[in-house]
Structure formats: structure tokens, C-alpha cells
Tab-separated table of C-alpha atoms in Angstrom:
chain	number	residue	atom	x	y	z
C	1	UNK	CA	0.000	0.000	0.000
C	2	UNK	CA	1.270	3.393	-0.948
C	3	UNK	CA	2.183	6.271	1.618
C	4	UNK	CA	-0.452	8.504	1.605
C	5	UNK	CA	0.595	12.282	2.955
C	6	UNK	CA	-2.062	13.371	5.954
C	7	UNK	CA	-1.478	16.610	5.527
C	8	UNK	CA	-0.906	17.967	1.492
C	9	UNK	CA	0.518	20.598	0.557
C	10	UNK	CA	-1.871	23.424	0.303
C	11	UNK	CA	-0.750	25.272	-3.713
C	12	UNK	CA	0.578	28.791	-3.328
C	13	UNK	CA	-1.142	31.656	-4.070
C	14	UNK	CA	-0.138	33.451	-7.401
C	15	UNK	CA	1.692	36.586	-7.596
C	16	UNK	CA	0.268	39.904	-7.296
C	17	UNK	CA	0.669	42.683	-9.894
C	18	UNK	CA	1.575	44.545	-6.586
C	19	UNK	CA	4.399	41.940	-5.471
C	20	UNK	CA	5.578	42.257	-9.335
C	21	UNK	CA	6.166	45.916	-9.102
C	22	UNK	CA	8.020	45.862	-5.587
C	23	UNK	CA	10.551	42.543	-7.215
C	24	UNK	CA	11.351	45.090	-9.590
C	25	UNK	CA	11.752	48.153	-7.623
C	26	UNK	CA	13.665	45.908	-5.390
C	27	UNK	CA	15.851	44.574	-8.545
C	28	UNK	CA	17.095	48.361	-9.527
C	29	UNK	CA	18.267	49.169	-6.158
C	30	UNK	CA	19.844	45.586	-6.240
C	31	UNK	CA	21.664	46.590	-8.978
C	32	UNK	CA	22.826	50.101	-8.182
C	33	UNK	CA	24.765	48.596	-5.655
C	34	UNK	CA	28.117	47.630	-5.445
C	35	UNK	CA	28.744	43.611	-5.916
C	36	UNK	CA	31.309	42.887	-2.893
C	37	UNK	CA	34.227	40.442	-3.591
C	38	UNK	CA	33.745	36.527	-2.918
C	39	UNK	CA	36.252	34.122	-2.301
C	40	UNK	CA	36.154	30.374	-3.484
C	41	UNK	CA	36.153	28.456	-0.338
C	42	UNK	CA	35.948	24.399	0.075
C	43	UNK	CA	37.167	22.460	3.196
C	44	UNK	CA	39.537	19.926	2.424
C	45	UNK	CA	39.578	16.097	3.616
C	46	UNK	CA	42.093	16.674	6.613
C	47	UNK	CA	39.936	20.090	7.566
C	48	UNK	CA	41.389	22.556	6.396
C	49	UNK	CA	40.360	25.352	3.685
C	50	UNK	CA	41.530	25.596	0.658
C	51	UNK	CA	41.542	29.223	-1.205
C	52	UNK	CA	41.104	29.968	-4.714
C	53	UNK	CA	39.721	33.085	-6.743
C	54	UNK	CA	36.313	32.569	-7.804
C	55	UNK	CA	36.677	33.169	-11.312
C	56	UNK	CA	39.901	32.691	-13.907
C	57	UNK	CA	41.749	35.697	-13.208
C	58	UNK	CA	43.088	35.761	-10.167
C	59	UNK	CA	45.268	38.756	-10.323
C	60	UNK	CA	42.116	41.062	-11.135
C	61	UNK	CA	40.467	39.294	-8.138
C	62	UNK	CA	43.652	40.110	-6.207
C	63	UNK	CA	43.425	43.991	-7.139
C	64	UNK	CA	39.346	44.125	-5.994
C	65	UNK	CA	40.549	42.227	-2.536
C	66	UNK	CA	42.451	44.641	-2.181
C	67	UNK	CA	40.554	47.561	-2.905
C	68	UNK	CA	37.868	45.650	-0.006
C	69	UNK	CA	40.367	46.278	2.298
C	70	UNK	CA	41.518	49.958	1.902
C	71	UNK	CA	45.081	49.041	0.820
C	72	UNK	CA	47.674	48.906	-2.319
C	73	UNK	CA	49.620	45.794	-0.079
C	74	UNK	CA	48.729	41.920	-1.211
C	75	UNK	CA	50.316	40.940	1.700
C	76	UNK	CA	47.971	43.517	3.616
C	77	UNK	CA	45.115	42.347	2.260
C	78	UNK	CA	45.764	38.126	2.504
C	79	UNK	CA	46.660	38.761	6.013
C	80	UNK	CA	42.979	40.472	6.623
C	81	UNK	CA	41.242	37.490	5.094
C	82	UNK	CA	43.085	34.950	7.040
C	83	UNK	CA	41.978	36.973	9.916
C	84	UNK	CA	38.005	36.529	8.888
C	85	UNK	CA	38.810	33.039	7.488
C	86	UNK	CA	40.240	31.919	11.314
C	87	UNK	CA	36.363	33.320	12.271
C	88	UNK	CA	34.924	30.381	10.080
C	89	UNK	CA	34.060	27.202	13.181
C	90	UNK	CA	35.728	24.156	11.908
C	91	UNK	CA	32.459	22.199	11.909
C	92	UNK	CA	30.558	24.764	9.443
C	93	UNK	CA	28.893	22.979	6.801
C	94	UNK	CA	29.112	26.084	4.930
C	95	UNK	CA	32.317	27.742	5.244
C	96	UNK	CA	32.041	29.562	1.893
C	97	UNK	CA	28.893	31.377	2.952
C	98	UNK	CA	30.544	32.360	6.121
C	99	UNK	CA	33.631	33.763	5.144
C	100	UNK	CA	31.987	35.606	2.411
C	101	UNK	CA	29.339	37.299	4.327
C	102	UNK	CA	31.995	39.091	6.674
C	103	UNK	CA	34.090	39.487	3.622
C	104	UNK	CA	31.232	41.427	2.142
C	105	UNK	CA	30.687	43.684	5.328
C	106	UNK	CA	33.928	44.520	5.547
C	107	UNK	CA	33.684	45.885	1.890
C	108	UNK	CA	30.546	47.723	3.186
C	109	UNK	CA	32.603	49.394	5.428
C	110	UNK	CA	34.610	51.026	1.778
C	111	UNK	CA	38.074	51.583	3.628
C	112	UNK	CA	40.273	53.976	2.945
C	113	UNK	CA	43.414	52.710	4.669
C	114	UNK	CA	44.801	50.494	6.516
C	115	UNK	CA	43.829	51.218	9.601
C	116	UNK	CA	39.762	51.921	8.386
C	117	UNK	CA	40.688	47.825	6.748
C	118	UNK	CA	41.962	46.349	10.198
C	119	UNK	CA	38.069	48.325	12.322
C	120	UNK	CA	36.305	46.521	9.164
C	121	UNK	CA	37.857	43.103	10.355
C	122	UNK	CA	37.164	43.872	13.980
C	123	UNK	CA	33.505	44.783	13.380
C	124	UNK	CA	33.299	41.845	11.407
C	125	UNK	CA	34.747	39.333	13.749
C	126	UNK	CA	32.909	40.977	16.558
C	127	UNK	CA	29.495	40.936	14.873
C	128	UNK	CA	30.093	36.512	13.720
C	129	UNK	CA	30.784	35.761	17.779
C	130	UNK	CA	27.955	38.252	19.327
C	131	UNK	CA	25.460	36.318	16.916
C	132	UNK	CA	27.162	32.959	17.479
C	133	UNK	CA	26.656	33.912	21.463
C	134	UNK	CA	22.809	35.244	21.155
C	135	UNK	CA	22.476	31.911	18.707
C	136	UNK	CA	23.776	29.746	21.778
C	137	UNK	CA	21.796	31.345	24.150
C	138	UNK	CA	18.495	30.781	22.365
C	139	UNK	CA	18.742	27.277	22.391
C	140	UNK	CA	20.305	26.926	26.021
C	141	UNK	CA	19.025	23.852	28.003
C	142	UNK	CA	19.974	25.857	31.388
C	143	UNK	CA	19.405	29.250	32.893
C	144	UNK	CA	23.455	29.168	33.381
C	145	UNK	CA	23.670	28.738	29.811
C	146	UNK	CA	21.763	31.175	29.075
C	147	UNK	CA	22.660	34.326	31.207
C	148	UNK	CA	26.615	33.254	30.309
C	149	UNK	CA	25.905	33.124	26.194
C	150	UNK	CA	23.518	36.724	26.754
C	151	UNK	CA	25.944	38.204	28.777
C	152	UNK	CA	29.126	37.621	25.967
C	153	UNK	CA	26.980	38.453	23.559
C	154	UNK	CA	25.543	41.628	25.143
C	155	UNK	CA	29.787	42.708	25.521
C	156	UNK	CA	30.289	41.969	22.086
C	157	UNK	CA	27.623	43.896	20.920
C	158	UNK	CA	29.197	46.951	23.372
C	159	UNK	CA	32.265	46.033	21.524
C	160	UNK	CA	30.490	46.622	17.883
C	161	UNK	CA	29.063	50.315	18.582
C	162	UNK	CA	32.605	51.330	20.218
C	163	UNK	CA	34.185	50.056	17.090
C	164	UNK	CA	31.573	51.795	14.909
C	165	UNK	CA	32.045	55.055	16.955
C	166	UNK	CA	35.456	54.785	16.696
C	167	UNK	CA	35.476	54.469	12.910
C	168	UNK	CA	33.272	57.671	12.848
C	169	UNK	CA	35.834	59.669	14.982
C	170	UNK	CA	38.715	58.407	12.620
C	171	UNK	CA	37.041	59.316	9.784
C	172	UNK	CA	36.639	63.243	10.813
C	173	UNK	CA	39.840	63.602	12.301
C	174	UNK	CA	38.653	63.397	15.649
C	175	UNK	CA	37.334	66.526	15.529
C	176	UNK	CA	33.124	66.891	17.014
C	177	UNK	CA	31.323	69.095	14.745
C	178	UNK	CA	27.833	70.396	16.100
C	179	UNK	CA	25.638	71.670	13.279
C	180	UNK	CA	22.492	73.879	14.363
C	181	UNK	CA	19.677	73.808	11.908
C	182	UNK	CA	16.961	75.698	13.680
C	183	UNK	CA	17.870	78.943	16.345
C	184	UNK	CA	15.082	80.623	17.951
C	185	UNK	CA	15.483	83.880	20.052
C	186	UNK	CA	12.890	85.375	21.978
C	187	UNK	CA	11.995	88.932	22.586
C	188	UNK	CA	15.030	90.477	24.639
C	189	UNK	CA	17.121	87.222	24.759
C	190	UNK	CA	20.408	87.271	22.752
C	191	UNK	CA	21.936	84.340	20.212
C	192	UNK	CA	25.507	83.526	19.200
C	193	UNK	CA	25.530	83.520	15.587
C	194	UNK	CA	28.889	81.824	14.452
C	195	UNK	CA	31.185	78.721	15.125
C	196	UNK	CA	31.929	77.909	18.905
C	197	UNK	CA	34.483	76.177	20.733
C	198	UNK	CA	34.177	74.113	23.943
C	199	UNK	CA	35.388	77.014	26.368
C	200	UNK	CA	32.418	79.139	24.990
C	201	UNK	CA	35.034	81.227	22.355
C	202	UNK	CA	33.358	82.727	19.302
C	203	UNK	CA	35.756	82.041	16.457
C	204	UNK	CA	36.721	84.554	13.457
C	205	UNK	CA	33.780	83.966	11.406
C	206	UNK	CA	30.993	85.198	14.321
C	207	UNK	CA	28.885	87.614	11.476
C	208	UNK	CA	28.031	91.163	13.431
C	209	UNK	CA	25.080	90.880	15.793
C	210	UNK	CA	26.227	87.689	16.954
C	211	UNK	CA	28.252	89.354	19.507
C	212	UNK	CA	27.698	88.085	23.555
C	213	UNK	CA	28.397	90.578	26.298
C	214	UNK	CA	29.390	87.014	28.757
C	215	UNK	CA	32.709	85.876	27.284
C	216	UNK	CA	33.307	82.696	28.300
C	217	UNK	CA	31.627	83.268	31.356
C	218	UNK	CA	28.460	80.915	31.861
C	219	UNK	CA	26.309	83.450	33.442
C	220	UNK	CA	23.231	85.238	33.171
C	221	UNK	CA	23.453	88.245	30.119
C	222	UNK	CA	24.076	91.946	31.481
C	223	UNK	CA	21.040	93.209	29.727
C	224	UNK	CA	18.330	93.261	32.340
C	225	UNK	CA	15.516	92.916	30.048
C	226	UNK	CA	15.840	89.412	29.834
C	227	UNK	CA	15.469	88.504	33.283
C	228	UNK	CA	12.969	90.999	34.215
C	229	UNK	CA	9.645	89.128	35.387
C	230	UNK	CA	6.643	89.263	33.065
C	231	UNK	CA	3.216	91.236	33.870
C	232	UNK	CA	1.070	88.866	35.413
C	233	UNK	CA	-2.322	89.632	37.405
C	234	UNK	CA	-1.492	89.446	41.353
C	235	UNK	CA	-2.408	86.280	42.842
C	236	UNK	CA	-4.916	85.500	45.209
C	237	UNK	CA	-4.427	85.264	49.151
C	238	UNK	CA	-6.300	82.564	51.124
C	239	UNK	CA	-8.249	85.096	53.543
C	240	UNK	CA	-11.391	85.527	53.773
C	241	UNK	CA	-11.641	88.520	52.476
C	242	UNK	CA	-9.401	87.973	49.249
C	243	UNK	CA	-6.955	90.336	49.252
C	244	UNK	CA	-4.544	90.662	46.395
C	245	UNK	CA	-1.166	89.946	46.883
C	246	UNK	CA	1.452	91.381	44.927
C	247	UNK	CA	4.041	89.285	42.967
C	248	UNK	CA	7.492	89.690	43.761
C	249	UNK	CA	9.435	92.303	41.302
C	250	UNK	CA	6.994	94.840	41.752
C	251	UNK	CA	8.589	98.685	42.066
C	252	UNK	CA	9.903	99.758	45.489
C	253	UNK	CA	10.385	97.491	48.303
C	254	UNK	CA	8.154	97.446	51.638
C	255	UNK	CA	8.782	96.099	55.066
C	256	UNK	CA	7.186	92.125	55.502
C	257	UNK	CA	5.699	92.078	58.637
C	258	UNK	CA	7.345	89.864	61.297
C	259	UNK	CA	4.544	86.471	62.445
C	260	UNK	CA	6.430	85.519	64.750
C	261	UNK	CA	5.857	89.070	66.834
C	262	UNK	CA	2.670	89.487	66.357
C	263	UNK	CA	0.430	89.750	69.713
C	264	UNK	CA	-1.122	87.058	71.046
C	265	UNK	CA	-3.912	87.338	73.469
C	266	UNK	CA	-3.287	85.337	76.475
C	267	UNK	CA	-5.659	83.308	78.294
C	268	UNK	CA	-6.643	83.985	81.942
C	269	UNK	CA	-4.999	81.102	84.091
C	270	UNK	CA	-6.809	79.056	86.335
């Protein structure tokens, strides 16, 4: 008697006009970007891997390997890939895939140097072990398992934004630029209109009016108008009889009365 499946399988539905449209959308922004460089990768019968150019001219693929890692030096670039190869477990079934998906980040990265090649690497090599750890962790059989794969992972993944931060801050020199799109003064307040440093200094190209009487000095401005109180109606006392009370600022000053001399009537004693 034949095998007879239970449970079919149910046809797909057909594709949309819609889902048509976004494939090709999808297929022109596929190809406006830039195909990384692959490596031919096969594990050998005592383990190891065994490295080839993917296609039959190896000296081109040497020059775009190259270019991946921000450097004119072969011997630059080889040692960088033996670095992400030595990232590639020697039980992965697909060690090709592996090594070609960090290869490609690290072309994401677009290098300029050496040093920009060897952060590439790092974020690389960083990013395979925090998923490796987060991987582990899902499928844990203990808490201890668990917590110790999340916590690894969680430090690698500190790791990967320090590296990408430090990337930024190698890229601009080290310098922190602080752009201001939007400035808005109010009546009687004053603004700095020009570049400034971090001890409050307006450089050379301040444009006139963007002068500030303070200096360097963190303090409230010498023009008065901006701290003097707004008009407000006088608030309300809680007598009985409702008397306004004045809000502070008002013109002149007046004596406060003193409560704690005010006369009590005592009672007769007993």
C-alpha cells in the first residue's frame, strides 16, 4: 500500500501585480549597488580550507581584494582574510557562505586605509561571535547557559558600537562638529551667531550681531531685560476677604511684617 501524505501541501497563491512591481523596484536598487568580492572556499579532507579566486583571473580578483580592504599591499590584504577566514568554526557545513558574508561587510565598510581595513575586520569578527553567542543562548538547556551566552553576547555587541564610533571619529579627524539647523530667540534674549568652541570662544567667522556681552563666562546676560519678570495679574491670598497679593518684582520694596511678633492674646490662668 502506498504512503499517503495526511497533511498535502496546500498550492501557493499566485503573484500579485503589486508583489511584481516591488521585485522590480527591489531589482534596480539591487543593482545600483556595489557587488562585494567573494572568495572560493571548500574544506579539504584533513579540515582545512583551501583558497582559490572565484573566477579565472586571479590577479584582477587580487586587485578588488584589495581595494575591499583599503590598501595597495597583497600581503595587507591576505593577512585580513586569514583573519576573517580563522572566524569560520571548523564544523561549518558552509564555510564559503561564512567567510563571504563578513568578507562582504567589511567591503561595506569602503576603507580607505589600513587602519579603516583592520576596524572593518574587527567589526566583522565581533558581529560573527555576538550572533554565534545570542544563537547559543536561544537554544540553552539551562538558565546558566543562558545568562553566560547573553551576557558575551551583550559585551560583544558593546564592543560593535565602540568600534563603529570609533570608525566615525577616525574618519573626521577626531574633531566633534555640532551643526544647528533651527535657532530661535525670543523677545530680549540674545543668540551667538557663528562657530563655537568648547570654552564658549566665538571664532573669526561670528557675522556682526552675533556678539555676547558674557565671554566665556556661563552666566546670566548683562542686559536686564531678559530677566525681568513678566506682567502677570497678582495672585490671590487665602483670607477671607481675598486680598490681592502682589508678585514679587513689583517697584519699590516694603517692610514684611514679622509672624512671629505678632500679639497674642493670652488666656486667663486658672
Amino acid at each position: 500500500m502506498a504512503d499517503v501524505d495526511a497533511y498535502p501541501e496546500e498550492p501557493k497563491q499566485a503573484r500579485s501585480a503589486e508583489e511584481l512591481g516591488r521585485m522590480l523596484e527591489a531589482n534596480e536598487r539591487r543593482k545600483a549597488r556595489r557587488a562585494p568580492v567573494m572568495v572560493s572556499l571548500q574544506r579539504t579532507r584533513d579540515g582545512s580550507l583551501s583558497l582559490d579566486s572565484p573566477h579565472d583571473d586571479p590577479q584582477g580578483w587580487q586587485v578588488r581584494l584589495g581595494d575591499a580592504f583599503g590598501t595597495r599591499s597583497d600581503t595587507f590584504a591576505v593577512g585580513q582574510l586569514n583573519h576573517l577566514l580563522g572566524m569560520v568554526r571548523p564544523d561549518e557545513q558552509a564555510p564559503e557562505i561564512e567567510a563571504n558574508t563578513m568578507l562582504a561587510a567589511v567591503e561595506a565598510v569602503r576603507p580607505e586605509n589600513e587602519l579603516e581595513g583592520m576596524l572593518a575586520v574587527q567589526m566583522a569578527a565581533t558581529h560573527r561571535l555576538a550572533m554565534e553567542c545570542l544563537q547559543r543562548s536561544a537554544v540553552a538547556t539551562t538558565p546558566e547557559q543562558m545568562t553566560a551566552n547573553g551576557n558575551l553576547a551583550s559585551k560583544l555587541l558593546r564592543t560593535y558600537t565602540a568600534q563603529i564610533e570609533a570608525l566615525a571619529k577616525v574618519r573626521r579627524g577626531g574633531a566633534q562638529k555640532v551643526t544647528v539647523k533651527h535657532v530661535h530667540v525670543h523677545e530680549g534674549g540674545q543668540a551667538i551667531v557663528g562657530n563655537v568652541d568648547a570654552n564658549s570662544r566665538v571664532t573669526s567667522d561670528t557675522r556682526e550681531g552675533g556678539r555676547s556681552d558674557n565671554g566665556p563666562q556661563p552666566h546670566a546676560p548683562r542686559d536686564e531685560r531678559t530677566i525681568a519678570p513678566a506682567k502677570c495679574q497678582p495672585l490671590r491670598s487665602s483670607n477671607a476677604e481675598r486680598e490681592a497679593v502682589p508678585v514679587a518684582g513689583r517697584e519699590g520694596e516694603g517692610a514684611m511684617p514679622d509672624a512671629r511678633r505678632r500679639d497674642r492674646k493670652r488666656s486667663p490662668k486658672r
